[in-house]
PDB file of C-alpha atoms in Angstrom:
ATOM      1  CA  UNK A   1    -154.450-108.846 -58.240  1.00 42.00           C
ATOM      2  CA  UNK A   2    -156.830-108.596 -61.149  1.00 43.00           C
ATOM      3  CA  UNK A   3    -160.438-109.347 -60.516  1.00 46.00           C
ATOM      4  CA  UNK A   4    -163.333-110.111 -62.748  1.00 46.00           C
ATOM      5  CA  UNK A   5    -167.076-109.034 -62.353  1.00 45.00           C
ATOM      6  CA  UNK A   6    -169.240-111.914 -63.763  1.00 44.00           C
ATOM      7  CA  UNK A   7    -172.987-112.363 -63.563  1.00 46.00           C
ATOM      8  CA  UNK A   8    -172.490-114.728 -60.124  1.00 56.00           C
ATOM      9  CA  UNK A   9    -169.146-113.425 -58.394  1.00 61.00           C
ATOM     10  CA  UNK A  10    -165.711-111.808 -58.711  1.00 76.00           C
ATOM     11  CA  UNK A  11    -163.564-114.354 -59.610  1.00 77.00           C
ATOM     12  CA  UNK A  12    -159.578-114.046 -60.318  1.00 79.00           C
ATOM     13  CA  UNK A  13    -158.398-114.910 -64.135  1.00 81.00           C
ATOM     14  CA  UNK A  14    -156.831-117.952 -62.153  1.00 79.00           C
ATOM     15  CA  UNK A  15    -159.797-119.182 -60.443  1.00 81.00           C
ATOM     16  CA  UNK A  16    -162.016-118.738 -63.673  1.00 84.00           C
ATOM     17  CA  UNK A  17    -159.049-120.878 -65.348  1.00 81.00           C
ATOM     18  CA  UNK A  18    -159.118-123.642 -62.638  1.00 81.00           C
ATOM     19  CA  UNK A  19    -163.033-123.730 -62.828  1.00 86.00           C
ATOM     20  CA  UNK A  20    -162.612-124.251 -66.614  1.00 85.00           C
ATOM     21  CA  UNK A  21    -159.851-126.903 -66.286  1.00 84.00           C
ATOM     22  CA  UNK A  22    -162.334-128.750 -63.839  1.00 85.00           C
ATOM     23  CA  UNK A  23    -161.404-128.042 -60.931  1.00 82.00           C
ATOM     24  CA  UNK A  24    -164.109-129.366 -58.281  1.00 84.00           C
ATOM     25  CA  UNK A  25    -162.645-127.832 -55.157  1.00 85.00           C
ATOM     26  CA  UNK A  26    -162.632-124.188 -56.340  1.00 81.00           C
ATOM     27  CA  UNK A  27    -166.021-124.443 -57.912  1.00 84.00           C
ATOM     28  CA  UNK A  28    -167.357-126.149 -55.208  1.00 84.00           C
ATOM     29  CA  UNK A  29    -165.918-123.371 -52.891  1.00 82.00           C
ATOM     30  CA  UNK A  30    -167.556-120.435 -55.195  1.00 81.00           C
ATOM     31  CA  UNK A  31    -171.060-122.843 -55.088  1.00 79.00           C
ATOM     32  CA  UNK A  32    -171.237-122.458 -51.326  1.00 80.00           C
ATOM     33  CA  UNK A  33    -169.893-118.693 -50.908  1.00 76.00           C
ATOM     34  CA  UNK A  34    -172.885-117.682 -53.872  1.00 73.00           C
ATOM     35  CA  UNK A  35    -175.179-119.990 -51.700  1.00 69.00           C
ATOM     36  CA  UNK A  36    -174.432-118.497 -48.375  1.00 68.00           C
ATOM     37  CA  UNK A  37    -174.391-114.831 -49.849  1.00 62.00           C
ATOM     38  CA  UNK A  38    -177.892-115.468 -51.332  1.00 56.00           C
ATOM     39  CA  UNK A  39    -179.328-116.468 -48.140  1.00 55.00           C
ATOM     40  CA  UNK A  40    -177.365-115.568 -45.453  1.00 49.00           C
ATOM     41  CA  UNK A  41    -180.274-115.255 -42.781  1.00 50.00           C
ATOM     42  CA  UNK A  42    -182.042-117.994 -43.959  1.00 48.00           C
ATOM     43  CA  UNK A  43    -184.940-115.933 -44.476  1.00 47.00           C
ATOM     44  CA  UNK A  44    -187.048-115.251 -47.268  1.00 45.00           C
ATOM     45  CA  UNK A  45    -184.407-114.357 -50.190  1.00 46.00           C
ATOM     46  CA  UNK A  46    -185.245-110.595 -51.514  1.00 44.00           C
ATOM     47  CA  UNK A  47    -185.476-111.603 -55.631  1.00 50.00           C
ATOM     48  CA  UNK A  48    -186.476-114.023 -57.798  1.00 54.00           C
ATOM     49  CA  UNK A  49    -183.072-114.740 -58.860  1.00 52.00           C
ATOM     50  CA  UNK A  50    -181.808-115.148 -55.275  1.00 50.00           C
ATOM     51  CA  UNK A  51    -184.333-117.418 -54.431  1.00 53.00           C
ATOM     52  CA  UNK A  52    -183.582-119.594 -57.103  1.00 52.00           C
ATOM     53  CA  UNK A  53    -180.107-119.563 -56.523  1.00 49.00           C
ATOM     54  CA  UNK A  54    -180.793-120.805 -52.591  1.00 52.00           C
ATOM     55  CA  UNK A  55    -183.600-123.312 -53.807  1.00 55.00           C
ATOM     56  CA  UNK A  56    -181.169-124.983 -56.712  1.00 72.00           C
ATOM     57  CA  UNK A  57    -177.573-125.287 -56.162  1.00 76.00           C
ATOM     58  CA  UNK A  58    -176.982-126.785 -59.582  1.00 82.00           C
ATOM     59  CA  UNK A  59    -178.020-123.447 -61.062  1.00 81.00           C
ATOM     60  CA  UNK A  60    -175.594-121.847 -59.361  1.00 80.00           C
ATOM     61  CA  UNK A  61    -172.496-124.155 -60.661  1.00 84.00           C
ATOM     62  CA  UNK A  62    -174.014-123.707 -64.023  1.00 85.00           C
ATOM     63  CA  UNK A  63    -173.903-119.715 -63.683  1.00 85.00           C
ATOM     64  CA  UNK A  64    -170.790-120.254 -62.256  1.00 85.00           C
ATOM     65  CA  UNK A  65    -169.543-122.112 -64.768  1.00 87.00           C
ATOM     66  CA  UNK A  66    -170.421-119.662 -67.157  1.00 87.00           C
ATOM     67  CA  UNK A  67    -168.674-116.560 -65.937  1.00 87.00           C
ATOM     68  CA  UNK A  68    -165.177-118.547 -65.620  1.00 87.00           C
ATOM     69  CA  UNK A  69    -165.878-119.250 -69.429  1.00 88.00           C
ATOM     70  CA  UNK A  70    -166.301-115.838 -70.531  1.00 89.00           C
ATOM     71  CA  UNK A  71    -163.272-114.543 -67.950  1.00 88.00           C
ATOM     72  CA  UNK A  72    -160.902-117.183 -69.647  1.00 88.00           C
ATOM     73  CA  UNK A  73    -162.232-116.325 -72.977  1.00 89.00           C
ATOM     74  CA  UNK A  74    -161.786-112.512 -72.148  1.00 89.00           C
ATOM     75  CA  UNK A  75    -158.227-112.731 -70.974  1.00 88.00           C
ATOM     76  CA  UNK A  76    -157.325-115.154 -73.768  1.00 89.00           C
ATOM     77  CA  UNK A  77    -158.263-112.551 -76.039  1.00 91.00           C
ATOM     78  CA  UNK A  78    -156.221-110.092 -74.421  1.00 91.00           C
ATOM     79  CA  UNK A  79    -153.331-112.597 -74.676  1.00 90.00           C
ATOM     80  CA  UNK A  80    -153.757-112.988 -78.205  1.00 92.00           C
ATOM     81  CA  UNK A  81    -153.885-109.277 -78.797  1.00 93.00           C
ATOM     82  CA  UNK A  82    -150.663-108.923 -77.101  1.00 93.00           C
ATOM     83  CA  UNK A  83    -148.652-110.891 -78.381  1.00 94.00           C
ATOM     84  CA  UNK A  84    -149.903-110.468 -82.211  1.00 94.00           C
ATOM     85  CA  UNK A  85    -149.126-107.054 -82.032  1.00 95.00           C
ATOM     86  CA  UNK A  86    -145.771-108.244 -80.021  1.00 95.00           C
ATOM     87  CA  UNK A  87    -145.134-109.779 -83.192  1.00 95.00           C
ATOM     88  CA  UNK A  88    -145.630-107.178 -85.700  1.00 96.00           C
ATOM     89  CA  UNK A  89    -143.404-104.978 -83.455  1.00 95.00           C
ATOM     90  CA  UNK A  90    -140.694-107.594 -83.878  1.00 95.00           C
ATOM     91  CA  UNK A  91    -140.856-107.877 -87.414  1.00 95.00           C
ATOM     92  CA  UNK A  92    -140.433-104.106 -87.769  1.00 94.00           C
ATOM     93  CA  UNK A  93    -137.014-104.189 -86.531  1.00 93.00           C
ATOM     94  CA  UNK A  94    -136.114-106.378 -90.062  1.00 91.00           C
ATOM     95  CA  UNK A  95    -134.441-103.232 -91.400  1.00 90.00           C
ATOM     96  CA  UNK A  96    -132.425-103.009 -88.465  1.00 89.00           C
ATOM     97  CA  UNK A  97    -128.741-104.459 -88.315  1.00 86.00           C
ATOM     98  CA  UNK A  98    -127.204-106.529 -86.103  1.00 85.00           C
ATOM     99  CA  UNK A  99    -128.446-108.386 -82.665  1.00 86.00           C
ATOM    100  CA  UNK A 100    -131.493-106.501 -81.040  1.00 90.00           C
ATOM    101  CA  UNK A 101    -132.140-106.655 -77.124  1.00 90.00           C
ATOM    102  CA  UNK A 102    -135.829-106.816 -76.349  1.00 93.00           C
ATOM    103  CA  UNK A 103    -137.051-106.224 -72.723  1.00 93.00           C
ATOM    104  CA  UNK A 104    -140.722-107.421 -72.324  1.00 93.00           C
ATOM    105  CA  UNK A 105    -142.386-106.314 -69.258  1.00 93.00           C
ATOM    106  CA  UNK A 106    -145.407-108.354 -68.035  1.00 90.00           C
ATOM    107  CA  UNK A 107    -147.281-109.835 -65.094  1.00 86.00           C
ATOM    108  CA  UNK A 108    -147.646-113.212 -67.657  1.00 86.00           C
ATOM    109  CA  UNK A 109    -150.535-114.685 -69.205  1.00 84.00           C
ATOM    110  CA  UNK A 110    -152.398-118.297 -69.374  1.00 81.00           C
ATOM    111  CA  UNK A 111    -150.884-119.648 -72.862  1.00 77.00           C
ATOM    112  CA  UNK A 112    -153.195-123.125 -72.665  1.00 76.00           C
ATOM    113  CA  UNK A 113    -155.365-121.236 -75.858  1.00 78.00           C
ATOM    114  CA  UNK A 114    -152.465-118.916 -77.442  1.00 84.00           C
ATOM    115  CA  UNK A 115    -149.776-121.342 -78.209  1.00 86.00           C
ATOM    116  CA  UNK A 116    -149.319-120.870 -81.775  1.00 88.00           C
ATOM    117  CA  UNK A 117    -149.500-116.930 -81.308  1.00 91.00           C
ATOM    118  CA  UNK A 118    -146.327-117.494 -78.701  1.00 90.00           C
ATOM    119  CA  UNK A 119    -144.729-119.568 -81.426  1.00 90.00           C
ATOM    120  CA  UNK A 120    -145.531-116.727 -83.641  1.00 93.00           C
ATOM    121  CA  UNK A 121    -142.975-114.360 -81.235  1.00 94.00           C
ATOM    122  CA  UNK A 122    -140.691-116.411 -80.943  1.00 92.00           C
ATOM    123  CA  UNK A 123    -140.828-117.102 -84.959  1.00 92.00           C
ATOM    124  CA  UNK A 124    -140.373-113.553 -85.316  1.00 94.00           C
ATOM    125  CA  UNK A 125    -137.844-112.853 -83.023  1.00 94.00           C
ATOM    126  CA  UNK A 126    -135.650-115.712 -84.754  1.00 90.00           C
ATOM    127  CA  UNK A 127    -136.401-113.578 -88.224  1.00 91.00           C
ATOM    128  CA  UNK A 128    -135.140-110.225 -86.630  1.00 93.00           C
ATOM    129  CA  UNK A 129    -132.075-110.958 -84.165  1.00 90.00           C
ATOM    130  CA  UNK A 130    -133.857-110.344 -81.721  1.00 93.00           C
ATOM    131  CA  UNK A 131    -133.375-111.898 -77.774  1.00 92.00           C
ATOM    132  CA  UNK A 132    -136.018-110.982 -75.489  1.00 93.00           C
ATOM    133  CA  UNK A 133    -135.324-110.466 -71.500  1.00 93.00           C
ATOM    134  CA  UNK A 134    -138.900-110.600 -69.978  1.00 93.00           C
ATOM    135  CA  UNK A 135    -139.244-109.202 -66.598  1.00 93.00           C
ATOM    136  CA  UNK A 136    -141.882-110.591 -64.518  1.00 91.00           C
ATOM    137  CA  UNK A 137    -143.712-107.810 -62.595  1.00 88.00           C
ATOM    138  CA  UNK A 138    -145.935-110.146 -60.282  1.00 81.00           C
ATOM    139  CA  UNK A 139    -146.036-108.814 -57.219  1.00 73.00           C
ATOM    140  CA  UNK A 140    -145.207-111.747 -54.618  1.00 65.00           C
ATOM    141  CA  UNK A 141    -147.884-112.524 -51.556  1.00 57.00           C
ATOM    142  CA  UNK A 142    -146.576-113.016 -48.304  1.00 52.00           C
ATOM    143  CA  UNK A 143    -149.302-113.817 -46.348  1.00 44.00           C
ATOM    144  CA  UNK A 144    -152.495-115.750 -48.158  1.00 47.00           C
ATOM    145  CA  UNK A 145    -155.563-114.933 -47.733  1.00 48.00           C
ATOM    146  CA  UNK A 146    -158.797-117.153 -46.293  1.00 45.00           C
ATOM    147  CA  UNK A 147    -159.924-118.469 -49.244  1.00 48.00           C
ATOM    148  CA  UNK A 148    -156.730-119.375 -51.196  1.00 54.00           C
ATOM    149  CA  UNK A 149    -153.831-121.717 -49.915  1.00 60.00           C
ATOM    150  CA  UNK A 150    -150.000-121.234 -50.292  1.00 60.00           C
ATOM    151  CA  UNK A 151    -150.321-123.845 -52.983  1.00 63.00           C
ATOM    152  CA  UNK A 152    -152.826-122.108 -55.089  1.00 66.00           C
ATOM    153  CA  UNK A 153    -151.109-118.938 -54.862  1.00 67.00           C
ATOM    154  CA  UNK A 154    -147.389-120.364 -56.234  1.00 70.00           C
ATOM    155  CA  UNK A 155    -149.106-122.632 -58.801  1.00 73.00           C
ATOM    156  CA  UNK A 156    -151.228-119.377 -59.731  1.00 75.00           C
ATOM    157  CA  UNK A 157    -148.206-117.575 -60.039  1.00 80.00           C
ATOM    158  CA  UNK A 158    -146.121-120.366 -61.928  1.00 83.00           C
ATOM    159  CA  UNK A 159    -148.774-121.104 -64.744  1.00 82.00           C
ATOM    160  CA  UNK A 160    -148.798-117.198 -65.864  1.00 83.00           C
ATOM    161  CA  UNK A 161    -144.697-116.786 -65.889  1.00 89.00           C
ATOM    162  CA  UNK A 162    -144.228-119.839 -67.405  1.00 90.00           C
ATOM    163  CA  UNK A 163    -144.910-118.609 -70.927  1.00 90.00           C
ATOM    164  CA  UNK A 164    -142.737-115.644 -70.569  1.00 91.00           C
ATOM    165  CA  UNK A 165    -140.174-117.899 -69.601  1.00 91.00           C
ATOM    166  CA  UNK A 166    -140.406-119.974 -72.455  1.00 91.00           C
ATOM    167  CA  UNK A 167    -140.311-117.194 -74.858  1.00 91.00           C
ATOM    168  CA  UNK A 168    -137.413-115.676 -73.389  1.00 92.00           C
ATOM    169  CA  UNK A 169    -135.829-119.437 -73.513  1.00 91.00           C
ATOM    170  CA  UNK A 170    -136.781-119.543 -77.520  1.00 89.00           C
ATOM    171  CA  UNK A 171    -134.509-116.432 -77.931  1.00 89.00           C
ATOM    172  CA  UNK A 172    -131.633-117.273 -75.792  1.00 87.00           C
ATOM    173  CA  UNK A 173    -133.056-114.645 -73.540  1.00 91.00           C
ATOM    174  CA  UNK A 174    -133.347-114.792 -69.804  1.00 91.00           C
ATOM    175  CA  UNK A 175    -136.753-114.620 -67.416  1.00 92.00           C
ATOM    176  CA  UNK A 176    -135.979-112.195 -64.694  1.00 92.00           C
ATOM    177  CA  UNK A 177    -138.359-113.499 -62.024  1.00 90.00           C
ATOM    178  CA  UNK A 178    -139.581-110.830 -59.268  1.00 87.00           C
ATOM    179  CA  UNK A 179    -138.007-108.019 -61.348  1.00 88.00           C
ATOM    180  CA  UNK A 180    -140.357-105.252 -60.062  1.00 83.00           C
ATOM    181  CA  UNK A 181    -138.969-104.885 -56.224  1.00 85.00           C
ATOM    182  CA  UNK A 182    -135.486-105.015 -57.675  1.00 86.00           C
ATOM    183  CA  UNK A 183    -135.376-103.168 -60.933  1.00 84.00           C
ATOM    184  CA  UNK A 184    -131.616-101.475 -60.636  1.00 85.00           C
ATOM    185  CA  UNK A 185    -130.444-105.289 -60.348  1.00 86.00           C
ATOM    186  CA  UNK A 186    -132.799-106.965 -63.042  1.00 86.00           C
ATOM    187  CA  UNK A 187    -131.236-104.345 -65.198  1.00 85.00           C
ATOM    188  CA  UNK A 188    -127.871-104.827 -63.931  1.00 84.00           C
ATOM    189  CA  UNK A 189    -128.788-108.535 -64.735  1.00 81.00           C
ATOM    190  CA  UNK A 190    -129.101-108.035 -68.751  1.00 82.00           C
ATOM    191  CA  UNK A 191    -125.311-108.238 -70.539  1.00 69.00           C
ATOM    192  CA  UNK A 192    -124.789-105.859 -72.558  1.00 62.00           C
ATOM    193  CA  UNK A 193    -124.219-106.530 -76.177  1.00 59.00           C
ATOM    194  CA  UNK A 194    -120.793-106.834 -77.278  1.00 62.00           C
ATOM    195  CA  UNK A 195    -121.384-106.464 -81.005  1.00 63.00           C
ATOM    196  CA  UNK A 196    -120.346-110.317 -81.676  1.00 68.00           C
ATOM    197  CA  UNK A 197    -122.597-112.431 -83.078  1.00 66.00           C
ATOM    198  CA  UNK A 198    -123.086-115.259 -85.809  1.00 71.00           C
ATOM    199  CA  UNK A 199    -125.742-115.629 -88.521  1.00 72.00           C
ATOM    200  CA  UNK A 200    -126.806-118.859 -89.231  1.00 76.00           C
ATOM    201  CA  UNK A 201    -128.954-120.158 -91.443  1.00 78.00           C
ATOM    202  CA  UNK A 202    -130.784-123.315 -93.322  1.00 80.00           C
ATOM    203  CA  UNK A 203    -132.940-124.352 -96.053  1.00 82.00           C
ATOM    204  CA  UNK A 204    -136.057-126.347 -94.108  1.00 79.00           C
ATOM    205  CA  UNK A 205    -137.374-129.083 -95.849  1.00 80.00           C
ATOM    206  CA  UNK A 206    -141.522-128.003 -96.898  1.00 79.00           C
ATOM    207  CA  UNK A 207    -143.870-129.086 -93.804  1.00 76.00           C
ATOM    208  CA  UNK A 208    -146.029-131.841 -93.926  1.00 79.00           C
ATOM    209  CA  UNK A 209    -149.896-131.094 -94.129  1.00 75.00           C
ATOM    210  CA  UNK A 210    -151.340-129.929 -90.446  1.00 74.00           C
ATOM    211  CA  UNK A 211    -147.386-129.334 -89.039  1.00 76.00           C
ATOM    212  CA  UNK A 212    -146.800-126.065 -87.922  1.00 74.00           C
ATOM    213  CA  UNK A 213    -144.211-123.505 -89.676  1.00 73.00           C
ATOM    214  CA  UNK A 214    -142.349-123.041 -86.758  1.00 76.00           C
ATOM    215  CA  UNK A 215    -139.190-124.687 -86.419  1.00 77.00           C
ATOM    216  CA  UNK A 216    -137.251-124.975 -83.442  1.00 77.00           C
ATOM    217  CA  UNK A 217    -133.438-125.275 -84.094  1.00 78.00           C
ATOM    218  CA  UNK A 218    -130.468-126.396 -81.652  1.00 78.00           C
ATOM    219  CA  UNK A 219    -126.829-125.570 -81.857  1.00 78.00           C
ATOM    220  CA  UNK A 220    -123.789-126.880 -79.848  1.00 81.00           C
ATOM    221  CA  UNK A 221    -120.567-125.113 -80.321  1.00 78.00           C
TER     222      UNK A 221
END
């Protein structure tokens, strides 16, 4: 699992995100683990900046606060990166013919701040053919640890597939959940392509001022 180094603690991406989103019991459990660490004799602290940690707890949460801001905002800019230049990739493949398989390999990413860049694949995966099978390389926990519950770990877990599994949705693709302990049968798992397909198309009406360009279409045949 992916760690962080902040000016307080390590954090995980997901604990930075849950700090961010408000959640009192996780920064309330990073308060009293930076409190006890600063401490932990209850002696004299050795620095200035221990000390003040021990003598004001709201500093701490503030500090705290802070380095799950700039984690999020560090891995959302990863996000973005990716899936911009995701993107671009796809809309090479215009000179291509026919259907194109895509197979995205990823661990997953928070999408709360890179929505429109996701509708921005998808967008140009509609333009191109193009279907994408994304293969989710998480590896799973058995046993949790301490200071994170069963809960924390599957909603953890959840949250970051959940946007490859609505991309591969938006393409008529497939999310191949737990793909990297059984590789020979998450390939196995992707049809081959037959050569058949249909080309459909329509003339959208101009969006209204603020909508987004995107357009999500449904057929039923």
């Amino acid at each position: 699992e992916r760690r962080a180094n902040g000016a307080v603690t390590d954090m995980t991406i997901a604990e930075a995100n849950e700090i961010v989103r408000g959640n009192e019991l996780v920064l309330s459990r990073f308060t009293t683990v930076n409190l006890a660490d600063s401490n932990p004799t209850g002696g004299a602290s050795g620095t200035d900046r221990v000390q003040r940690f021990a003598e004001d707890p709201a500093v701490v949460r503030r500090l705290i606060k802070e380095n799950a801001q700039w984690i999020v905002a560090r891995a959302d800019a990863d996000a973005r990166r990716f899936l911009l230049t995701m993107a671009d990739v796809l809309r090479g493949l215009r000179g291509i013919d026919g259907r194109k398989t895509v197979l995205l390999f990823s661990e997953g990413f928070y999408s709360a701040n890179v929505a429109r860049e996701l509708e921005d694949v998808a967008a140009a995966a509609a333009e191109t053919y193009s279907v994408v099978y994304a293969f989710d390389l998480n590896r799973r926990i058995d046993l949790t640890s301490a200071e994170r519950s069963a809960a924390e770990d599957n909603a953890e877990l959840q949250n970051r597939i959940e946007p490859l599994g609505s991309l591969a949705a938006e393409t008529s693709g497939t999310l191949i959940k737990d793909a990297g302990t059984r590789l020979d049968s998450a390939f196995a798992s992707v049809l081959p392509d037959d050569g058949s397909y249909y080309l459909v198309g329509f003339e959208p009406a101009a969006p209204d001022v603020g909508d987004s360009p995107y357009r999500r279409v449904k057929m039923k045949i």
